[in-house]
CSV table of C-alpha atoms and ligand atoms in Angstrom, one decimal:
chain,number,residue,atom,x,y,z
A,231,MET,CA,19.7,-27.5,1.0
A,232,LYS,CA,20.0,-23.8,0.1
A,233,LYS,CA,17.5,-21.5,1.4
A,234,LEU,CA,15.0,-20.3,-1.2
A,235,ILE,CA,14.3,-16.6,-1.7
A,236,THR,CA,11.2,-15.5,-3.5
A,237,ILE,CA,11.4,-12.1,-5.4
A,238,LEU,CA,7.9,-11.0,-5.9
A,239,VAL,CA,7.2,-8.6,-8.6
A,240,PRO,CA,3.7,-7.2,-9.3
A,241,ALA,CA,3.6,-6.1,-13.0
A,242,TYR,CA,1.0,-4.2,-14.9
A,243,ASN,CA,1.8,-3.2,-18.4
A,244,GLU,CA,5.6,-3.4,-17.7
A,245,GLU,CA,7.0,-4.6,-21.1
A,246,GLU,CA,9.2,-1.7,-21.2
A,247,VAL,CA,11.1,-2.4,-18.0
A,248,LEU,CA,11.0,-6.1,-17.9
A,249,PRO,CA,14.3,-6.6,-19.9
A,250,LEU,CA,16.0,-4.2,-17.6
A,251,LEU,CA,14.6,-5.8,-14.6
A,252,MET,CA,15.6,-9.2,-15.6
A,253,LYS,CA,19.1,-8.3,-16.2
A,254,ARG,CA,19.3,-6.6,-12.9
A,255,LEU,CA,17.8,-9.4,-11.0
A,256,ASP,CA,20.1,-11.9,-12.9
A,257,SER,CA,23.3,-10.1,-11.9
A,258,LEU,CA,22.0,-9.9,-8.3
A,259,THR,CA,21.2,-13.6,-8.0
A,260,GLY,CA,24.6,-14.3,-9.7
A,261,GLN,CA,26.2,-12.6,-6.7
A,262,LEU,CA,24.4,-14.7,-4.1
A,263,PRO,CA,25.1,-18.3,-5.1
A,264,ASN,CA,24.4,-19.7,-1.8
A,265,TYR,CA,20.7,-19.2,-2.2
A,266,SER,CA,18.0,-20.7,-4.5
A,267,TRP,CA,15.7,-18.2,-6.1
A,268,GLU,CA,12.2,-17.9,-7.2
A,269,LEU,CA,11.4,-15.0,-9.4
A,270,LEU,CA,7.6,-14.8,-9.0
A,271,PHE,CA,5.8,-12.3,-11.3
A,272,ILE,CA,2.2,-11.4,-10.6
A,273,ASN,CA,0.8,-10.2,-14.0
A,274,ASP,CA,-2.1,-8.0,-13.0
A,275,GLY,CA,-4.0,-8.1,-16.1
A,276,SER,CA,-1.6,-6.3,-18.4
A,277,LYS,CA,-2.7,-5.4,-21.8
A,278,ASP,CA,0.7,-5.2,-23.4
A,279,LYS,CA,3.2,-7.9,-24.1
A,280,THR,CA,4.1,-8.6,-20.3
A,281,ASP,CA,2.5,-12.0,-20.3
A,282,GLU,CA,4.2,-13.2,-23.6
A,283,MET,CA,7.5,-11.9,-22.3
A,284,LEU,CA,7.1,-13.7,-18.9
A,285,ARG,CA,6.3,-17.0,-20.7
A,286,SER,CA,9.3,-16.8,-23.0
A,287,TYR,CA,11.6,-15.8,-20.1
A,288,ALA,CA,10.2,-18.8,-18.1
A,289,GLU,CA,11.1,-21.1,-21.0
A,290,SER,CA,14.8,-20.5,-20.6
A,291,ASP,CA,15.0,-19.7,-16.8
A,292,SER,CA,13.5,-22.3,-14.5
A,293,ARG,CA,13.6,-19.8,-11.6
A,294,ILE,CA,10.7,-18.0,-13.0
A,295,SER,CA,7.2,-18.4,-11.9
A,296,TYR,CA,4.2,-16.3,-12.8
A,297,VAL,CA,0.6,-15.9,-12.0
A,298,ASN,CA,-1.6,-14.3,-14.6
A,299,PHE,CA,-4.7,-12.5,-13.2
A,300,SER,CA,-8.0,-12.8,-15.1
A,301,ARG,CA,-8.1,-9.0,-15.2
A,302,ASN,CA,-6.5,-6.0,-13.6
A,303,PHE,CA,-7.1,-6.2,-9.8
A,304,GLY,CA,-4.6,-3.6,-8.6
A,305,LYS,CA,-1.4,-3.7,-7.0
A,306,GLU,CA,-2.7,-4.6,-3.5
A,307,ALA,CA,-4.4,-7.7,-4.8
A,308,ALA,CA,-1.2,-8.6,-6.7
A,309,LEU,CA,0.8,-8.4,-3.4
A,310,ILE,CA,-1.5,-10.8,-1.5
A,311,ALA,CA,-1.4,-13.2,-4.4
A,312,GLY,CA,2.3,-13.0,-4.3
A,313,PHE,CA,2.2,-14.0,-0.8
A,314,ASP,CA,-0.2,-16.8,-1.4
A,315,TYR,CA,2.0,-18.3,-4.3
A,316,ALA,CA,5.4,-17.6,-2.8
A,317,LYS,CA,7.4,-20.7,-2.0
A,318,GLY,CA,10.5,-19.0,-0.4
A,319,ASP,CA,11.8,-19.0,3.1
A,320,ALA,CA,11.8,-15.3,2.6
A,321,VAL,CA,9.9,-13.1,0.1
A,322,VAL,CA,11.4,-9.7,-1.3
A,323,ASN,CA,8.7,-7.5,-2.7
A,324,ILE,CA,9.9,-5.2,-5.4
A,325,ASP,CA,8.3,-3.0,-8.0
A,326,ALA,CA,8.9,-3.8,-11.5
A,327,ASP,CA,10.0,-0.2,-12.4
A,328,LEU,CA,13.3,-0.4,-10.7
A,329,GLN,CA,12.5,2.6,-8.6
A,330,ASP,CA,13.8,0.4,-5.8
A,331,PRO,CA,17.3,-0.8,-6.4
A,332,PRO,CA,17.6,-4.7,-6.3
A,333,GLU,CA,21.2,-4.2,-5.2
A,334,LEU,CA,19.9,-3.6,-1.8
A,335,ILE,CA,18.5,-7.1,-1.4
A,336,PRO,CA,21.8,-8.9,-0.3
A,337,GLU,CA,21.8,-6.5,2.7
A,338,MET,CA,18.1,-7.3,3.4
A,339,ILE,CA,19.1,-10.9,3.3
A,340,ARG,CA,21.9,-10.4,5.8
A,341,TYR,CA,19.6,-8.9,8.2
A,342,TRP,CA,17.0,-11.6,7.7
A,343,GLU,CA,19.8,-14.2,8.5
A,344,GLU,CA,20.4,-12.3,11.7
A,345,GLY,CA,16.8,-12.8,12.7
A,346,TYR,CA,14.8,-10.0,11.4
A,347,ASP,CA,11.4,-10.6,10.0
A,348,ASP,CA,10.6,-7.5,8.1
A,349,VAL,CA,13.5,-5.7,6.6
A,350,TYR,CA,12.2,-2.6,4.8
A,351,ALA,CA,13.8,0.1,2.7
A,352,LYS,CA,13.2,3.7,3.8
A,353,ARG,CA,13.6,6.3,1.1
A,354,ARG,CA,16.2,9.0,1.8
A,355,SER,CA,15.3,10.9,-1.3
A,356,ARG,CA,12.6,10.6,-3.9
A,357,ALA,CA,14.2,11.4,-7.3
A,358,GLY,CA,11.8,11.9,-10.2
A,359,GLU,CA,8.7,12.7,-8.1
A,360,THR,CA,7.0,16.0,-8.2
A,361,TRP,CA,7.0,18.3,-5.1
A,362,PHE,CA,3.4,17.8,-4.9
A,363,LYS,CA,3.7,14.2,-4.6
A,364,LYS,CA,6.2,14.3,-2.0
A,365,PHE,CA,4.3,16.9,-0.1
A,366,SER,CA,1.1,15.2,-0.2
A,367,SER,CA,2.6,11.8,0.8
A,368,ARG,CA,4.5,13.4,3.8
A,369,THR,CA,1.3,15.3,5.1
A,370,TYR,CA,-0.8,12.1,4.6
A,371,TYR,CA,1.4,9.9,6.7
A,372,ARG,CA,1.5,12.6,9.4
A,373,ILE,CA,-2.2,12.6,9.6
A,374,LEU,CA,-2.4,8.8,9.4
A,375,GLN,CA,0.1,8.3,12.2
A,376,SER,CA,-1.6,10.7,14.4
A,377,SER,CA,-4.9,8.8,14.1
A,378,THR,CA,-3.6,5.4,15.0
A,379,LEU,CA,-1.7,3.7,17.6
A,380,VAL,CA,0.1,1.3,15.3
A,381,PRO,CA,3.5,2.7,14.6
A,382,LEU,CA,3.8,3.3,10.9
A,383,GLN,CA,6.9,3.5,8.8
A,384,VAL,CA,7.1,6.7,7.1
A,385,ASP,CA,8.6,6.9,3.6
A,386,THR,CA,8.7,3.3,3.1
A,387,GLY,CA,7.0,1.6,0.2
A,388,ASP,CA,6.4,-2.0,-0.4
A,389,PHE,CA,10.2,-2.7,-1.0
A,390,ARG,CA,10.9,-5.1,1.8
A,391,LEU,CA,12.0,-8.6,2.8
A,392,LEU,CA,9.6,-10.6,4.8
A,393,SER,CA,10.5,-13.8,6.7
A,394,LYS,CA,8.2,-16.9,6.3
A,395,ARG,CA,6.3,-16.2,9.5
A,396,ALA,CA,5.7,-12.5,8.4
A,397,VAL,CA,4.4,-13.8,5.1
A,398,GLU,CA,2.1,-16.3,6.9
A,399,ALA,CA,0.8,-13.4,9.0
A,400,MET,CA,0.2,-11.2,5.8
A,401,LYS,CA,-1.7,-14.1,4.2
A,402,GLN,CA,-4.3,-14.0,7.1
A,403,PHE,CA,-5.5,-10.5,6.0
A,404,ARG,CA,-8.3,-11.4,3.6
A,405,GLU,CA,-10.1,-8.1,3.7
A,406,SER,CA,-11.1,-6.7,0.3
A,407,GLU,CA,-10.4,-3.1,0.9
A,408,ARG,CA,-6.6,-3.4,1.2
A,409,TYR,CA,-3.8,-1.2,2.5
A,410,THR,CA,-0.9,-3.5,2.5
A,411,LYS,CA,1.4,-0.8,3.8
A,412,GLY,CA,-0.6,-0.5,6.9
A,413,MET,CA,-0.7,-4.3,7.3
A,414,PHE,CA,3.1,-4.5,7.3
A,415,SER,CA,3.1,-2.2,10.3
A,416,TRP,CA,0.2,-4.0,11.9
A,417,ILE,CA,1.7,-7.5,12.0
A,418,GLY,CA,4.6,-6.3,14.2
A,419,PHE,CA,7.6,-8.8,14.4
A,420,LYS,CA,11.2,-7.8,14.4
A,421,LYS,CA,11.7,-4.9,12.0
A,422,LYS,CA,14.8,-3.4,10.5
A,423,GLU,CA,15.2,-0.2,8.5
A,424,LEU,CA,17.5,0.3,5.6
A,425,LEU,CA,18.0,3.7,3.9
A,426,TYR,CA,18.2,4.1,0.2
A,427,ASP,CA,17.6,6.7,-2.6
A,428,ARG,CA,14.6,6.1,-4.7
A,429,ASP,CA,15.4,6.2,-8.4
A,430,PRO,CA,13.1,7.6,-11.1
A,431,ARG,CA,11.2,4.8,-12.9
A,432,ALA,CA,13.5,3.0,-15.3
A,433,ALA,CA,11.0,3.1,-18.3
A,434,GLY,CA,7.4,3.3,-19.0
A,435,MET,CA,4.8,5.4,-17.2
A,436,ALA,CA,3.7,5.3,-13.6
A,437,LYS,CA,0.8,2.7,-13.5
A,438,GLN,CA,-0.7,4.1,-10.2
A,439,ASN,CA,-2.6,7.2,-11.2
A,440,TYR,CA,-3.7,9.9,-8.8
A,441,ARG,CA,-7.2,8.4,-8.7
A,442,LYS,CA,-5.8,5.0,-7.6
A,443,LEU,CA,-3.4,6.7,-5.1
A,444,ILE,CA,-6.5,8.9,-3.6
A,445,ASN,CA,-8.5,5.7,-3.3
A,446,LEU,CA,-5.6,4.0,-1.6
A,447,ALA,CA,-5.1,6.9,0.7
A,448,ILE,CA,-8.7,6.7,1.9
A,449,ASP,CA,-8.5,3.0,2.3
A,450,GLY,CA,-5.3,3.6,4.3
A,451,ILE,CA,-7.2,5.7,6.8
A,452,THR,CA,-10.4,3.7,7.0
A,453,SER,CA,-8.7,0.3,7.2
A,454,LEU,CA,-6.4,1.4,10.0
A,455,THR,CA,-8.5,3.5,12.3
A,456,THR,CA,-12.0,4.5,13.1
A,457,ALA,CA,-10.7,7.9,14.4
A,458,PRO,CA,-12.5,9.9,11.7
A,459,LEU,CA,-15.8,8.7,13.0
A,460,ARG,CA,-14.7,10.0,16.4
A,461,ILE,CA,-13.6,13.3,14.8
A,462,SER,CA,-17.1,13.8,13.3
A,463,THR,CA,-18.6,13.0,16.7
A,464,TYR,CA,-16.4,15.6,18.3
A,465,VAL,CA,-16.9,18.3,15.7
A,466,GLY,CA,-20.6,17.6,15.8
A,467,ALA,CA,-20.8,17.9,19.5
A,468,PHE,CA,-18.7,21.1,19.6
A,469,THR,CA,-20.8,23.0,16.9
A,470,SER,CA,-24.0,21.7,18.6
A,471,PHE,CA,-22.7,23.1,21.9
A,472,VAL,CA,-21.6,26.5,20.4
A,473,ALA,CA,-25.1,26.7,18.7
A,474,PHE,CA,-26.9,26.0,22.0
A,475,VAL,CA,-24.9,28.7,23.8
A,476,TYR,CA,-25.6,31.2,20.9
A,477,ILE,CA,-29.5,30.3,21.2
A,478,VAL,CA,-29.5,30.9,25.0
A,479,TYR,CA,-27.7,34.2,24.3
A,480,LEU,CA,-30.3,35.2,21.7
A,481,LEU,CA,-33.1,34.3,24.1
A,482,VAL,CA,-31.6,36.2,27.0
A,483,ARG,CA,-30.5,39.3,25.1
A,484,PRO,CA,-33.9,41.0,25.0
A,485,LEU,CA,-34.3,40.8,28.9
A,486,PHE,CA,-31.4,43.2,29.0
A,487,GLY,CA,-33.1,45.6,26.6
A,488,VAL,CA,-30.6,44.9,23.8
A,489,PRO,CA,-32.4,45.9,20.6
A,490,THR,CA,-32.9,42.7,18.6
A,491,VAL,CA,-32.8,43.2,14.8
A,492,PRO,CA,-34.7,40.3,13.2
A,493,GLY,CA,-31.9,38.8,11.2
A,494,TYR,CA,-32.2,35.8,9.1
A,495,ALA,CA,-28.5,36.1,8.0
A,496,SER,CA,-27.2,34.7,11.2
A,497,THR,CA,-29.7,31.8,11.2
A,498,LEU,CA,-28.9,31.0,7.8
A,499,ALA,CA,-25.2,30.9,8.6
A,500,VAL,CA,-25.7,28.6,11.5
A,501,ILE,CA,-28.0,26.3,9.5
A,502,LEU,CA,-25.5,26.1,6.7
A,503,PHE,CA,-22.7,25.5,9.0
A,504,LEU,CA,-24.5,22.7,10.9
A,505,GLY,CA,-25.7,21.3,7.6
A,506,GLY,CA,-22.2,21.2,6.3
A,507,ILE,CA,-20.9,19.3,9.5
A,508,GLN,CA,-23.9,16.8,9.1
A,509,LEU,CA,-23.1,16.2,5.5
A,510,LEU,CA,-19.4,15.6,6.4
A,511,SER,CA,-20.3,13.3,9.2
A,512,LEU,CA,-22.7,11.4,7.1
A,513,GLY,CA,-20.0,11.2,4.3
A,514,ILE,CA,-17.5,9.7,6.9
A,515,ILE,CA,-20.0,7.2,8.2
A,516,GLY,CA,-20.8,6.4,4.5
A,517,GLU,CA,-17.3,5.5,3.9
A,518,TYR,CA,-17.3,2.9,6.7
A,519,VAL,CA,-20.7,1.5,5.8
A,520,GLY,CA,-19.4,1.1,2.3
A,521,ARG,CA,-16.4,-0.9,3.7
A,522,ILE,CA,-18.7,-3.0,5.7
A,523,PHE,CA,-20.7,-3.7,2.8
A,524,ASN,CA,-17.8,-4.7,0.7
A,525,GLU,CA,-16.2,-6.7,3.4
A,526,THR,CA,-19.5,-8.6,4.0
A,527,LYS,CA,-19.7,-9.8,0.5
A,528,ARG,CA,-16.4,-11.8,1.2
A,529,ARG,CA,-15.4,-11.7,-2.4
A,530,PRO,CA,-12.2,-13.6,-3.5
A,531,LEU,CA,-9.4,-11.1,-3.8
A,532,TYR,CA,-8.4,-12.1,-7.3
A,533,PHE,CA,-8.9,-14.8,-9.9
A,534,VAL,CA,-6.0,-16.5,-11.5
A,535,GLU,CA,-6.1,-17.5,-15.2
A,536,THR,CA,-2.8,-19.2,-15.5
A,537,TYR,CA,-0.2,-20.1,-13.0
A,538,HIS,CA,3.4,-21.4,-14.1
A,539,GLU,CA,5.5,-22.7,-11.5
A,540,GLY,CA,9.2,-22.8,-11.8
A,541,ALA,CA,11.5,-25.3,-10.6
A,542,HIS,CA,13.2,-23.2,-7.9
A,543,HIS,CA,16.7,-24.5,-8.5
A,544,THR,CA,19.6,-22.4,-9.6
A,545,LYS,CA,19.5,-21.3,-13.1
A,546,LYS,CA,19.1,-23.9,-15.8
B,291,LIG,N1,1.0,-2.3,-10.5
B,291,LIG,C1,0.2,-3.4,-10.5
B,291,LIG,N2,-1.2,-3.2,-10.8
B,291,LIG,C2,-1.7,-1.9,-10.9
B,291,LIG,C3,-0.8,-0.9,-10.9
B,291,LIG,C4,0.5,-1.1,-10.6
B,291,LIG,O1,0.5,-4.5,-10.2
B,291,LIG,O2,-2.9,-1.9,-11.1
B,291,LIG,C5,2.5,-2.5,-10.2
B,291,LIG,C6,3.4,-1.9,-11.2
B,291,LIG,O3,3.6,-2.8,-12.4
B,291,LIG,C7,4.7,-1.7,-10.5
B,291,LIG,C8,4.2,-1.4,-9.1
B,291,LIG,O4,2.7,-1.8,-9.0
B,291,LIG,O5,5.5,-2.9,-10.3
B,291,LIG,C9,4.2,0.0,-8.8
B,291,LIG,O6,3.4,0.8,-9.7
B,291,LIG,P1,4.0,2.3,-10.2
B,291,LIG,O7,5.4,2.3,-10.4
B,291,LIG,O8,3.1,2.7,-11.2
B,291,LIG,O9,3.4,3.1,-8.9
B,291,LIG,P2,4.3,4.1,-7.9
B,291,LIG,O10,5.7,3.9,-8.2
B,291,LIG,O11,3.8,5.4,-8.2
B,291,LIG,O12,3.9,3.6,-6.6
B,292,LIG,MG1,6.9,3.2,-9.6
């Protein structure tokens, strides 16, 4: 029996790249006849022709499976659904937009055969991204890493191969505030890094807008670490201490005959400063309380409208 490899593709309004993607995946799988393939698409509530296209591809290609979500649940939900539905002995995640070259997959498979559980692609360059996006993502990872003990993989996306047991591990993360990238780090197992150049999107527009990315960034921090809560404690303690010393100084000053000008400016400054710190701390605590609220609801992570299961043999 050949081993089955699942290629997992989350797709949201990707009608423009799907033909290109199919062609690239087709030639790739053609190069590796010693494996069976499952091409598993998670259609994340696309509003364009993505689902019709998947249906018609699946008619002529039995390797294709697809899951249609009942609405757009976001990429993180699409990934966990992919892990839930994947049948493969290994699962390769890849974005639909061909920013990650499928040609790297044979090498990933080679390392997997050597016994690695998580073969991830690390970006050497990021063509087609603005300097601001590069800068903000670099700074973000630096902050995130310094706040947690789990070693994170910088400049890696979700383009990676996971072994069966790594997928089983990923499936156990049922939290609703998801930061999949952090989970890949969290599960551990034998990891192997591959370097590659990230291409610009092959077609269509980026589907993750800045709002989604910022939300994801906050989820990243609050799902991996409670360090910000501690920071607010430290900052609060420090400013209170400074304020206390200042008050003592104000009380003692008249004893030494220093003329005291009744000043409200300094008082106001201190109050405003402390008020700011308090609001910040409340905000941080609020973020976590919100997370607790969402997690306690234990909502399902996604709803499936239709599932088409391919035959997982070689191409018909
Ligand atoms: N995606 C998704 N649901 C969404 C947004 C994006 O499934 O709500 C998919 C999208 O189709 C693509 C991948 O996630 O396959 C990455 O999206 P995109 O290229 O827009 O993001 P970026 O490259 O900026 O991470
Ligand atoms: Mg992209």
